[in-house]
Coordinates of C-alpha atoms in Angstrom, one line a residue:
Chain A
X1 CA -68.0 0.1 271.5
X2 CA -68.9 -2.1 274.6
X3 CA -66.3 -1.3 277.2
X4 CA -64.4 -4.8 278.5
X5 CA -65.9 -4.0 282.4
X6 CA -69.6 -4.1 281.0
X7 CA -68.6 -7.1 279.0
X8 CA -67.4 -8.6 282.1
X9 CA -70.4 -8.1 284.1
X10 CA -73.0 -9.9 281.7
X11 CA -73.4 -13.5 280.5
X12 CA -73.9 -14.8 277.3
X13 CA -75.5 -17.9 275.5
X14 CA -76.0 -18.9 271.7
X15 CA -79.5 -18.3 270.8
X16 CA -81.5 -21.0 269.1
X17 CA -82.3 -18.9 266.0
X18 CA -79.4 -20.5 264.5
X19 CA -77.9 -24.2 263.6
X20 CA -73.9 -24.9 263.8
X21 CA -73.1 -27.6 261.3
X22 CA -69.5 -28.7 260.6
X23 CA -68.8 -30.0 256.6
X24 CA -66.1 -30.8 254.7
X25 CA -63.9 -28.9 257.4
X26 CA -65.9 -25.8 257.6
X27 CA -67.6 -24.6 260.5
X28 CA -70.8 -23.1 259.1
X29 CA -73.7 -21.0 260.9
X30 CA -77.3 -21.6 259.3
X31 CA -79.9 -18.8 259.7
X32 CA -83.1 -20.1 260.8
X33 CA -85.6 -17.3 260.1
X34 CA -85.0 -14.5 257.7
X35 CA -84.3 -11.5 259.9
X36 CA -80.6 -12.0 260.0
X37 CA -77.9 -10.6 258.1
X38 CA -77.2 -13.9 255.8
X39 CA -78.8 -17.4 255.8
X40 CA -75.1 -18.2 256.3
X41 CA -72.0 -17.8 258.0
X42 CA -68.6 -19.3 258.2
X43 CA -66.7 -19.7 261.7
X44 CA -62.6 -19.9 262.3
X45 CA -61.9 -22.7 264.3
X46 CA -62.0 -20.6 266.9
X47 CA -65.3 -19.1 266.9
X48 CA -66.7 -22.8 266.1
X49 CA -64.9 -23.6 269.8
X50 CA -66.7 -20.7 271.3
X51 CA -69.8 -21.4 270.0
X52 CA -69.6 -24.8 271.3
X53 CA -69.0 -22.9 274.8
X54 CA -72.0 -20.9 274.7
X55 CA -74.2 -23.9 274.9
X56 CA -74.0 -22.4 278.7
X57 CA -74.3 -19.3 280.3
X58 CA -70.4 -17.8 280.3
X59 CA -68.8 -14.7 280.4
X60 CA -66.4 -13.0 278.7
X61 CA -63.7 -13.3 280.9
X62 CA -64.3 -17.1 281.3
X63 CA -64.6 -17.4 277.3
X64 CA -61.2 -15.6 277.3
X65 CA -59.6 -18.0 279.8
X66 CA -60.8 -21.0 278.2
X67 CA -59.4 -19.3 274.5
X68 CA -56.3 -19.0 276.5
X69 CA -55.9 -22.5 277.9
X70 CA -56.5 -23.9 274.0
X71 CA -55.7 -22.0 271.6
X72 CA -52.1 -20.4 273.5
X73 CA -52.7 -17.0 273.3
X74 CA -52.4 -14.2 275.9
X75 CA -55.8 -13.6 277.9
X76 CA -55.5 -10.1 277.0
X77 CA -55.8 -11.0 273.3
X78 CA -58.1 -13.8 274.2
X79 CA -60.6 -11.3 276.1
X80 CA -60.4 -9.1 273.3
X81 CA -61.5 -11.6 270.2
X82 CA -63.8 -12.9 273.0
X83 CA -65.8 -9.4 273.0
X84 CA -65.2 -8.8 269.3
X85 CA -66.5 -12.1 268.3
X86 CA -69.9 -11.4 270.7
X87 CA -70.5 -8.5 269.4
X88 CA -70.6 -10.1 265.9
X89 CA -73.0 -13.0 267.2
X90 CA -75.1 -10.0 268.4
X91 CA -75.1 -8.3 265.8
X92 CA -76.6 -10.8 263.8
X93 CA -79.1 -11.9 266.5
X94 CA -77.5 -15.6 267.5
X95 CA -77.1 -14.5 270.9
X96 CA -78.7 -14.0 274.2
X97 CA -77.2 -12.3 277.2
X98 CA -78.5 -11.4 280.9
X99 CA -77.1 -9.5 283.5
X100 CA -74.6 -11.8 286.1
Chain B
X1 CA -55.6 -15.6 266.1
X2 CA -59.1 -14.2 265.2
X3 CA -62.4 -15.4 266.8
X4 CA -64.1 -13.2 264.2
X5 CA -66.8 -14.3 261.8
X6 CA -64.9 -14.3 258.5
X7 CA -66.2 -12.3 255.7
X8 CA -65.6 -14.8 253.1
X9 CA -67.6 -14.8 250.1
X10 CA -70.6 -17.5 250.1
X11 CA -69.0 -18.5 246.7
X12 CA -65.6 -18.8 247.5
X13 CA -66.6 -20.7 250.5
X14 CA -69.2 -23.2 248.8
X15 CA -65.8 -23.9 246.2
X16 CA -63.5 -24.5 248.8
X17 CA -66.5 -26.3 249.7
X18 CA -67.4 -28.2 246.8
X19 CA -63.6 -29.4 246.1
X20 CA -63.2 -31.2 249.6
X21 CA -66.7 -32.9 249.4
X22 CA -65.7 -34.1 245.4
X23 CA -62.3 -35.7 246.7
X24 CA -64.0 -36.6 250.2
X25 CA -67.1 -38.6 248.2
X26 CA -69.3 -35.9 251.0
X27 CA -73.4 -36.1 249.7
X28 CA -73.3 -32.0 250.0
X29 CA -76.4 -32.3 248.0
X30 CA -79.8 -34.1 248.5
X31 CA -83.0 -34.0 246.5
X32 CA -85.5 -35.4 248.4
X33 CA -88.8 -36.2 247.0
X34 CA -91.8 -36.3 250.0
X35 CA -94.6 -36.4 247.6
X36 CA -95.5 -38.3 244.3
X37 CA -98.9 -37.1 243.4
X38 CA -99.4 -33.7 242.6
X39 CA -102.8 -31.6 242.7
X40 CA -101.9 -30.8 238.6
X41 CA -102.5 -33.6 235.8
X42 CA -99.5 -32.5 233.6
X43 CA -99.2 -34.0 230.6
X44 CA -95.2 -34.4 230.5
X45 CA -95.1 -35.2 234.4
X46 CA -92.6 -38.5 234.9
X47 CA -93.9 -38.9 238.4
X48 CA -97.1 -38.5 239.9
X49 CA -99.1 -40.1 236.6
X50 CA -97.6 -43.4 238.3
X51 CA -97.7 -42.4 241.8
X52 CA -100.4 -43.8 244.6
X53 CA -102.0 -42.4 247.3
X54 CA -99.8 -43.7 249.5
X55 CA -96.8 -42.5 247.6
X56 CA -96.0 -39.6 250.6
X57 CA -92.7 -39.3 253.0
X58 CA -94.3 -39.8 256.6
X59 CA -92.8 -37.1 258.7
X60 CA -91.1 -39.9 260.9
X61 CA -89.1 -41.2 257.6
X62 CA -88.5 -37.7 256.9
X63 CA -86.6 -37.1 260.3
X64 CA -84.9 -40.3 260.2
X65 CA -83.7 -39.3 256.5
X66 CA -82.7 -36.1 257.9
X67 CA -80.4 -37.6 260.6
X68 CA -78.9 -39.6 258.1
X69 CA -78.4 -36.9 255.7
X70 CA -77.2 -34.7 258.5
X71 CA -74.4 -37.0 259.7
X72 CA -73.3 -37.6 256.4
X73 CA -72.4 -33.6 255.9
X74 CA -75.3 -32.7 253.3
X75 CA -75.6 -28.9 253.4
X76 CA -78.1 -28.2 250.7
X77 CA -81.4 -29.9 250.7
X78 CA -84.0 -29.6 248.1
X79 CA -87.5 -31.3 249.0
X80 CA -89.3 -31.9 246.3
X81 CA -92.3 -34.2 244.6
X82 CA -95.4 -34.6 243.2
X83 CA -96.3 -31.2 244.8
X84 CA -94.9 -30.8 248.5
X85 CA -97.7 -28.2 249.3
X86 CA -100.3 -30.5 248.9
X87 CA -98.6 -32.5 251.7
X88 CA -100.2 -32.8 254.8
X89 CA -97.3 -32.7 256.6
X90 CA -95.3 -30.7 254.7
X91 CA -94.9 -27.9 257.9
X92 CA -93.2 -29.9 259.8
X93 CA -91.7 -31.8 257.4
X94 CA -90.1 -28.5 256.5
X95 CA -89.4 -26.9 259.7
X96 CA -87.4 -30.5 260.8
X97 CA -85.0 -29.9 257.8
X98 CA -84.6 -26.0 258.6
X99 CA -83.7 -27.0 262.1
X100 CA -81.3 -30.3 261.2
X101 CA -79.2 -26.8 259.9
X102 CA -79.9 -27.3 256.1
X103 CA -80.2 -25.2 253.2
X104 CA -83.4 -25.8 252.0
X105 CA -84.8 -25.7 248.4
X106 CA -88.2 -25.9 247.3
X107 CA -89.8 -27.3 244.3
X108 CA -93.5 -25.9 243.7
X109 CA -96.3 -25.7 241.1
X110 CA -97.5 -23.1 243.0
X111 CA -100.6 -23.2 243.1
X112 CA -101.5 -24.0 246.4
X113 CA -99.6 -21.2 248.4
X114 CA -101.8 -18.6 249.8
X115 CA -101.2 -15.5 252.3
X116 CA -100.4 -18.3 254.6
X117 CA -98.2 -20.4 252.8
X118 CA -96.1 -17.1 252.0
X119 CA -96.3 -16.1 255.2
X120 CA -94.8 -18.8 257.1
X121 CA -92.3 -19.2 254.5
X122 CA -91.1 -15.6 254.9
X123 CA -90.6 -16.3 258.8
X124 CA -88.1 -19.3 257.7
X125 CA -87.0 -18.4 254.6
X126 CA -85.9 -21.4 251.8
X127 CA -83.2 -20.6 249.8
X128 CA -85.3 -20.3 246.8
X129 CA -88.5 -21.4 245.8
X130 CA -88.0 -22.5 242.3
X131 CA -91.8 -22.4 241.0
X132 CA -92.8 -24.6 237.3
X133 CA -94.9 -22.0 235.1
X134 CA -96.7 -24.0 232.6
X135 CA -97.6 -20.6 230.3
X136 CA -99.3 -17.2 231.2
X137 CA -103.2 -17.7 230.9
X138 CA -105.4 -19.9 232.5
X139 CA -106.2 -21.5 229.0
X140 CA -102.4 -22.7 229.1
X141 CA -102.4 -23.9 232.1
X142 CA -105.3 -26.3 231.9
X143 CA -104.0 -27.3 228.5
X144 CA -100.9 -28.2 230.0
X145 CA -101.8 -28.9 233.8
X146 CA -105.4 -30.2 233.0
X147 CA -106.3 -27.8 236.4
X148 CA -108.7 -24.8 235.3
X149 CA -108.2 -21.4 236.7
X150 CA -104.6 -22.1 237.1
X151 CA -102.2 -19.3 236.2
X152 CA -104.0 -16.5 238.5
X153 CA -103.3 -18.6 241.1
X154 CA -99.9 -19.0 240.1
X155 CA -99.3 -15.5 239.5
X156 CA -100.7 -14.3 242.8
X157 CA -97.8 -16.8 244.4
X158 CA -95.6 -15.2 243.0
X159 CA -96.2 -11.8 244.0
X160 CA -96.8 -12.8 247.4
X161 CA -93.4 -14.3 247.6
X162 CA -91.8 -11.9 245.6
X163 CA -93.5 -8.9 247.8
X164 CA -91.9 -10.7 251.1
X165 CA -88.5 -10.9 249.8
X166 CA -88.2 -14.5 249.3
X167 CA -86.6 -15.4 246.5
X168 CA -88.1 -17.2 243.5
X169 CA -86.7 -18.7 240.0
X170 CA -89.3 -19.7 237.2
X171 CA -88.6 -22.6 235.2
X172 CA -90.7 -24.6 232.1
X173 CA -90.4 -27.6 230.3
X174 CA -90.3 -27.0 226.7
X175 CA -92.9 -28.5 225.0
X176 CA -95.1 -28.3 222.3
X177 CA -97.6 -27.6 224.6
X178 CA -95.6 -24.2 226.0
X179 CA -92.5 -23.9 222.8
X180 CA -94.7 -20.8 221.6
X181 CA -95.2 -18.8 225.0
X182 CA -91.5 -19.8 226.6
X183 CA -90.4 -16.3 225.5
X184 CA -93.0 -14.1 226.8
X185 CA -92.5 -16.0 230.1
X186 CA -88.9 -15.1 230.1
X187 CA -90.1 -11.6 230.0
X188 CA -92.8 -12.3 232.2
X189 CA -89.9 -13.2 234.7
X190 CA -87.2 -10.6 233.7
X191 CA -90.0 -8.1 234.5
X192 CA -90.2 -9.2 238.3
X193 CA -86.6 -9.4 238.0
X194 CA -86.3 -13.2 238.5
X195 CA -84.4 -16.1 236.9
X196 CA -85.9 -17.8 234.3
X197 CA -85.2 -21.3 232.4
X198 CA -86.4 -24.3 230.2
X199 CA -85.4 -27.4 229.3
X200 CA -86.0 -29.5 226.0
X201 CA -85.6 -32.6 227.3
X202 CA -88.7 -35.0 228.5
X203 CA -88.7 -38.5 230.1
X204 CA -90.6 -41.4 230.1
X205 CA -93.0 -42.2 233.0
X206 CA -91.5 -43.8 235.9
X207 CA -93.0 -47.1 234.5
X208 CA -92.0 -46.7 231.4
X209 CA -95.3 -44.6 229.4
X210 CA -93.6 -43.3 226.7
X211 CA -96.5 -40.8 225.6
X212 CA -94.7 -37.5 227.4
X213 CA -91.8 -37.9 225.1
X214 CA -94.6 -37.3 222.4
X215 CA -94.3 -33.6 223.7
X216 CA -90.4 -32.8 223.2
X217 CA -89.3 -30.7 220.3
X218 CA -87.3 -31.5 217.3
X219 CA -83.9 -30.8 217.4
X220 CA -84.2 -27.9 215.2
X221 CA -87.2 -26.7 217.2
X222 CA -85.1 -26.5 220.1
X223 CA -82.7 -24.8 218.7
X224 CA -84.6 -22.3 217.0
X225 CA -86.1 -21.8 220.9
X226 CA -82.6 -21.4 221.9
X227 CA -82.4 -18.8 219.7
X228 CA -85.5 -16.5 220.4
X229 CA -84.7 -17.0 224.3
X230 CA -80.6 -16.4 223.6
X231 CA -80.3 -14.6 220.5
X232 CA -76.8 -15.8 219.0
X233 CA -76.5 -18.6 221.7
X234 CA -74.7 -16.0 223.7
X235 CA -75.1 -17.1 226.7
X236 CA -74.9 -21.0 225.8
X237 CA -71.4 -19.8 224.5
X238 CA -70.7 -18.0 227.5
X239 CA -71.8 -21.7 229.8
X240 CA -69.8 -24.0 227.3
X241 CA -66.7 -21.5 227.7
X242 CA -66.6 -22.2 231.6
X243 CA -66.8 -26.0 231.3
X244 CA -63.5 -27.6 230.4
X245 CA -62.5 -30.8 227.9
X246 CA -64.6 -33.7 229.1
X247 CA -62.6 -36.1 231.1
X248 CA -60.9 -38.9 229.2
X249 CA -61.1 -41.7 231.2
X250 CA -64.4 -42.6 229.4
X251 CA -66.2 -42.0 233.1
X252 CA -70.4 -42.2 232.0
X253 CA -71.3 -40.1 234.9
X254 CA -69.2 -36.6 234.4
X255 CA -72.0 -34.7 237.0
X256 CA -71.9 -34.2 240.6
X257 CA -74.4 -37.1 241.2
X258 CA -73.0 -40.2 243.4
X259 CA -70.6 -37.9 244.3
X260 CA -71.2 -35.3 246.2
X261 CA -75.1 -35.1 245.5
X262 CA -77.8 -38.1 245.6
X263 CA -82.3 -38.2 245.5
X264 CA -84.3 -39.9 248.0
X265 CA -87.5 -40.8 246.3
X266 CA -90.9 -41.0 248.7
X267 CA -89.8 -44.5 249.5
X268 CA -86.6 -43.8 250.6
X269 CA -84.9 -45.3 247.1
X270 CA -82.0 -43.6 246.6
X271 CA -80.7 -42.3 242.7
X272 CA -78.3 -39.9 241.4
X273 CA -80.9 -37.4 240.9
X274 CA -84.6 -36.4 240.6
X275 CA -84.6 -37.5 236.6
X276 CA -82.9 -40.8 237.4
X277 CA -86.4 -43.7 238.5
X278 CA -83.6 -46.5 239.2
X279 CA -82.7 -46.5 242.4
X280 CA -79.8 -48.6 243.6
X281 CA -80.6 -49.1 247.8
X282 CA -82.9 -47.7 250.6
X283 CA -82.1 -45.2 253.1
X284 CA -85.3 -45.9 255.2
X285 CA -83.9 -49.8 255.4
X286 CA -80.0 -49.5 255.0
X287 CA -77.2 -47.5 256.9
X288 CA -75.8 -44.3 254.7
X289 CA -72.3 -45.6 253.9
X290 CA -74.1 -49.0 252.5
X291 CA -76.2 -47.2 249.8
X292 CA -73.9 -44.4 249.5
X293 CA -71.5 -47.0 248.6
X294 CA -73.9 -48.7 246.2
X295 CA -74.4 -45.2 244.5
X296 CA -70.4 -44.5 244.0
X297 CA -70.5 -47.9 242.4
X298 CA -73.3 -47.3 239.8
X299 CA -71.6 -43.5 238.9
X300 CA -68.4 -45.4 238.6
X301 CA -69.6 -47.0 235.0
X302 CA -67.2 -46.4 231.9
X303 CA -68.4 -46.5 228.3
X304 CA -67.4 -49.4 226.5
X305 CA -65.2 -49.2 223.5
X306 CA -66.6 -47.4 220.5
X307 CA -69.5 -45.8 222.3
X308 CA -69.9 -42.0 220.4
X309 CA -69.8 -40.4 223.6
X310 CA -66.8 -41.6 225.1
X311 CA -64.6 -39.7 223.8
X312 CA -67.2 -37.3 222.8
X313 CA -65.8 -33.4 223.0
X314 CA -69.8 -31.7 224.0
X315 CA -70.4 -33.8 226.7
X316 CA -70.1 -31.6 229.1
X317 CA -72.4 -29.2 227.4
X318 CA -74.9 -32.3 226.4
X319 CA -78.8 -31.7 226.2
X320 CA -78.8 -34.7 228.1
X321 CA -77.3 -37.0 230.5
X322 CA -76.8 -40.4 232.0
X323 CA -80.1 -40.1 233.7
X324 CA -82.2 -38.7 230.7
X325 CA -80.4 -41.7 228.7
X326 CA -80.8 -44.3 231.5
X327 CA -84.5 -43.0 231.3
X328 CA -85.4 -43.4 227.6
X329 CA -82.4 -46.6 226.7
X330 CA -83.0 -48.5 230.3
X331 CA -79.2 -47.6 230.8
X332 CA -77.0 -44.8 231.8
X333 CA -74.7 -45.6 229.4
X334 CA -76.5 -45.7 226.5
X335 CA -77.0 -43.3 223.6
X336 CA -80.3 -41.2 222.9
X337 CA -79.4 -39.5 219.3
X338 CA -82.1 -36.7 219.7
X339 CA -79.5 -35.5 222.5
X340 CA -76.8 -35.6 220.3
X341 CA -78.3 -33.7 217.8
X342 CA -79.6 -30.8 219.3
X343 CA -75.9 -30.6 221.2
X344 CA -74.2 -30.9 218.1
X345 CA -76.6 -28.0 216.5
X346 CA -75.8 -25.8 219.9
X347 CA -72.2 -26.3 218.9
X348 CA -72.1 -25.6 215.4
X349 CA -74.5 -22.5 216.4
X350 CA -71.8 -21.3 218.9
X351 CA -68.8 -21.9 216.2
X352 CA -67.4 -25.3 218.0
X353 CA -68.7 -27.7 215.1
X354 CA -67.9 -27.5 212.0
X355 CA -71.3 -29.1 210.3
X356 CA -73.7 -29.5 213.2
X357 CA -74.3 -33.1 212.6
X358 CA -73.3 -35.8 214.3
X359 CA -71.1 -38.6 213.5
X360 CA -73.7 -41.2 214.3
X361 CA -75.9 -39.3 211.6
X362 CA -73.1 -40.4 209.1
X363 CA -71.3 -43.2 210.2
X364 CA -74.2 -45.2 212.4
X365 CA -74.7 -46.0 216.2
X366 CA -72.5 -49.0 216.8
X367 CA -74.7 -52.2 217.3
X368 CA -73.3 -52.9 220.9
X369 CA -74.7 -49.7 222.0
X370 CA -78.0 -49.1 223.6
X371 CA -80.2 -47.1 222.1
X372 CA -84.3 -45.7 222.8
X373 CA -86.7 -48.6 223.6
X374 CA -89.2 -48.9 220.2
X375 CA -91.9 -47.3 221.9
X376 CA -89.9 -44.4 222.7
X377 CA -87.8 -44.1 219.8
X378 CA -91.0 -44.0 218.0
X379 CA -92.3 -41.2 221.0
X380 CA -89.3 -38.8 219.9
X381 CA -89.9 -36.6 216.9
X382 CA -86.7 -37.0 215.4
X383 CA -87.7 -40.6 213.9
X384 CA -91.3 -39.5 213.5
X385 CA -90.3 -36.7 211.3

């Protein structure tokens, strides 16, 4: 488990190994190339508006505060679906990160 | 609240799906032919016997397509032709539609993919490759294909794409041409542990050459090829048990197409789908919504009074459809008895008719009905035998 401190300290951005459509009111994630998990994934709402984020470098704690500001939920539990959700993207190779 | 990636099943999903793009009139599905020729010569091919040289999607018309297609919310995109391997821009034709975030189909003969081919397509993976075998010896395949040398090519493609984990379905018309080997290629298949299927029915031409038509089966050839590839009609019982009564509001078009799945054709003509030749706009010329429009009009049709199938309880397990009709009577709505027959057979084969004969057999195709032009009523072995 990645402690939230380490979190903090790197940046993130959505790779390009992956295409975000939205139809017929899903949010959907299309695998370019074959070395991912599934050719396809389906986002909450939620993780479609942090994947729209991640267009930019962020952070977690910034993710979290922007999760915060729109979806009314308590940074705590913001900064926690933050990490969770990155640790999915990562772990099926649609995202890049660097140290801040 | 959840950020997470839900772990909902692909086929729950593509339901949910499915039901908001049939009420929503959303084109989830597109069937776009690039290419009309086709390195083989087959004898039952519909398209490339009429296609020109010139009769290939530029990669420019295939981008602009793709934005089209994109905005409109199509997910699933099969490209298609003539062979798409023998297109010279087929790469990049390709890798645009990958990268406008669809799901990509291909259509293949096969012949033409190498190491290379097989190679590049592990890197960016199609859905499926859905690959025609035309029999399992070379001798078949030039019979069939009129190319020599054939069927070890074909073969070889289909290891190499089996041995890189893409995944590949077999299909075959059913012909007299192929009827006798169709079962040793469904073991051929089963034995690489991929799909397998046929289908009876054959076409016209585009422009209207009758003489692949000469090829389709007999009614009760097809059924007795039914019956040595699905001993009992199981699974034909199993495929009509999941389809409900037909709808009765005498609707032609009963299928997905104009609704929430359209072709493009290599001139940007847009259909219902790859067997329907009359197109009703052009996406190259027209805005989406304008021929989109057009195509919702055309699947819109309603049999007139009296037709047999309107009130027809097979239809939804018909050997053909509006576009096989529309192909052989000129119109969607018309009434191809061959189809008819072999349903009805399938039925009483399965228990759901009584005699296996339909009423049109007994009673007559009403006069106001449109039926097979002459030269293909005369094509179809059930009036030549």
């Amino acid at each position: 488990m990645v402690s939230l401190t380490s979190m903090i300290e790197k940046q993130y951005r959505r790779g390009e190994r992956h295409v975000y459509r939205n139809i017929a009111g899903e949010h959907l994630l299309i695998a370019l190339h074959r070395d991912t998990v599934a050719p396809m994934f389906a986002f909450t709402p939620t993780a479609a508006f942090l994947w729209n984020r991640l267009a930019a470098w962020s952070t977690n704690a910034r993710l979290a505060e922007q999760v915060a500001e729109q979806f009314e939920v308590s940074l705590d539990q913001a900064a926690q679906d933050v990490a969770g959700f990155l640790e999915q993207l990562s772990g099926i190779g649609a995202l890049e990160t660097r140290e801040s | 609240m959840s950020c997470m990636v839900p772990s909902m099943p692909m086929t729950t999903l593509r339901q949910r799906m499915g039901s908001r793009a049939m009420s929503e009139h959303i084109p989830l599905w597109a069937y776009v032919e690039i290419i009309a020729t086709c390195n083989f010569k087959c004898e039952h091919c519909y398209i490339a016997p009429c296609a020109e040289r010139e009769d290939v999607m530029s990669l420019a018309q295939a981008e602009l397509l793709f934005r089209k297609l994109s905005d409109a919310g199509t997910l699933s995109l099969l490209l298609t032709g003539g062979e798409v391997f023998s297109h010279r821009q087929f790469k990049e034709i390709y890798l645009s539609a990958k990268q406008h975030g669809f799901m990509v189909y291909l259509n293949s003969n096969g012949y033409l993919i190498g190491e290379r081919w097989a190679d590049f397509l592990a890197e960016w993976p199609p859905v499926i490759v859905s690959l025609s075998l035309y029999g399992l010896s070379d001798e078949r395949y030039q019979r069939v294909t009129g190319i020599p040398n054939a069927f070890r090519r074909v073969d070889r493609a289909v290891d190499l794409l089996l041995e890189r984990g893409i995944r590949v379905e077999l299909k075959c018309p059913a012909l007299t041409l192929t009827v006798d080997e169709l079962p040793r290629m469904k073991e051929y298949a089963k034995q690489r542990g991929i799909e397998f299927r046929y289908d009876p029915i054959i076409t016209p031409q585009e422009k209207g050459d009758v003489r692949p038509m000469q090829l389709q089966l007999a009614p009760k050839e097809v059924l007795e090829l039914d019956e040595a590839m699905d001993p009992g009609l199981e699974a034909f019982a199993e495929f009509a048990k999941g389809f409900g009564k037909p709808t009765s509001d005498g609707r032609v078009y009963t299928c997905g197409g104009g609704r929430i799945a359209m072709s493009v054709n290599v001139k940007g003509g847009i259909g219902t789908c790859l067997t329907s030749r009359q197109f009703v706009g052009n996406l190259f010329e027209q805005p989406f919504d304008e021929v989109w429009g057009m195509l919702r009009g055309k699947v819109s049709k309603k049999f007139a009074d009296g037709h047999p199938c309107a009130t027809c309880k097979f239809r939804t397990i018909c050997a053909g459809c509006p576009a096989t009709v529309e192909e052989a009577t000129g119109l969607p709505e018309g009434y191809v008895q061959q189809y008819c027959k072999i349903t009805h057979l399938r039925a009483h084969r399965i228990g759901l008719h009584a005699t296996g004969v339909p009423r049109t057999v007994t009673e007559g195709i009403p006069a106001h009905v449109r039926t097979p032009f002459a030269a293909a009523a005369r094509a179809l072995p059930i009036l030549s035998s």
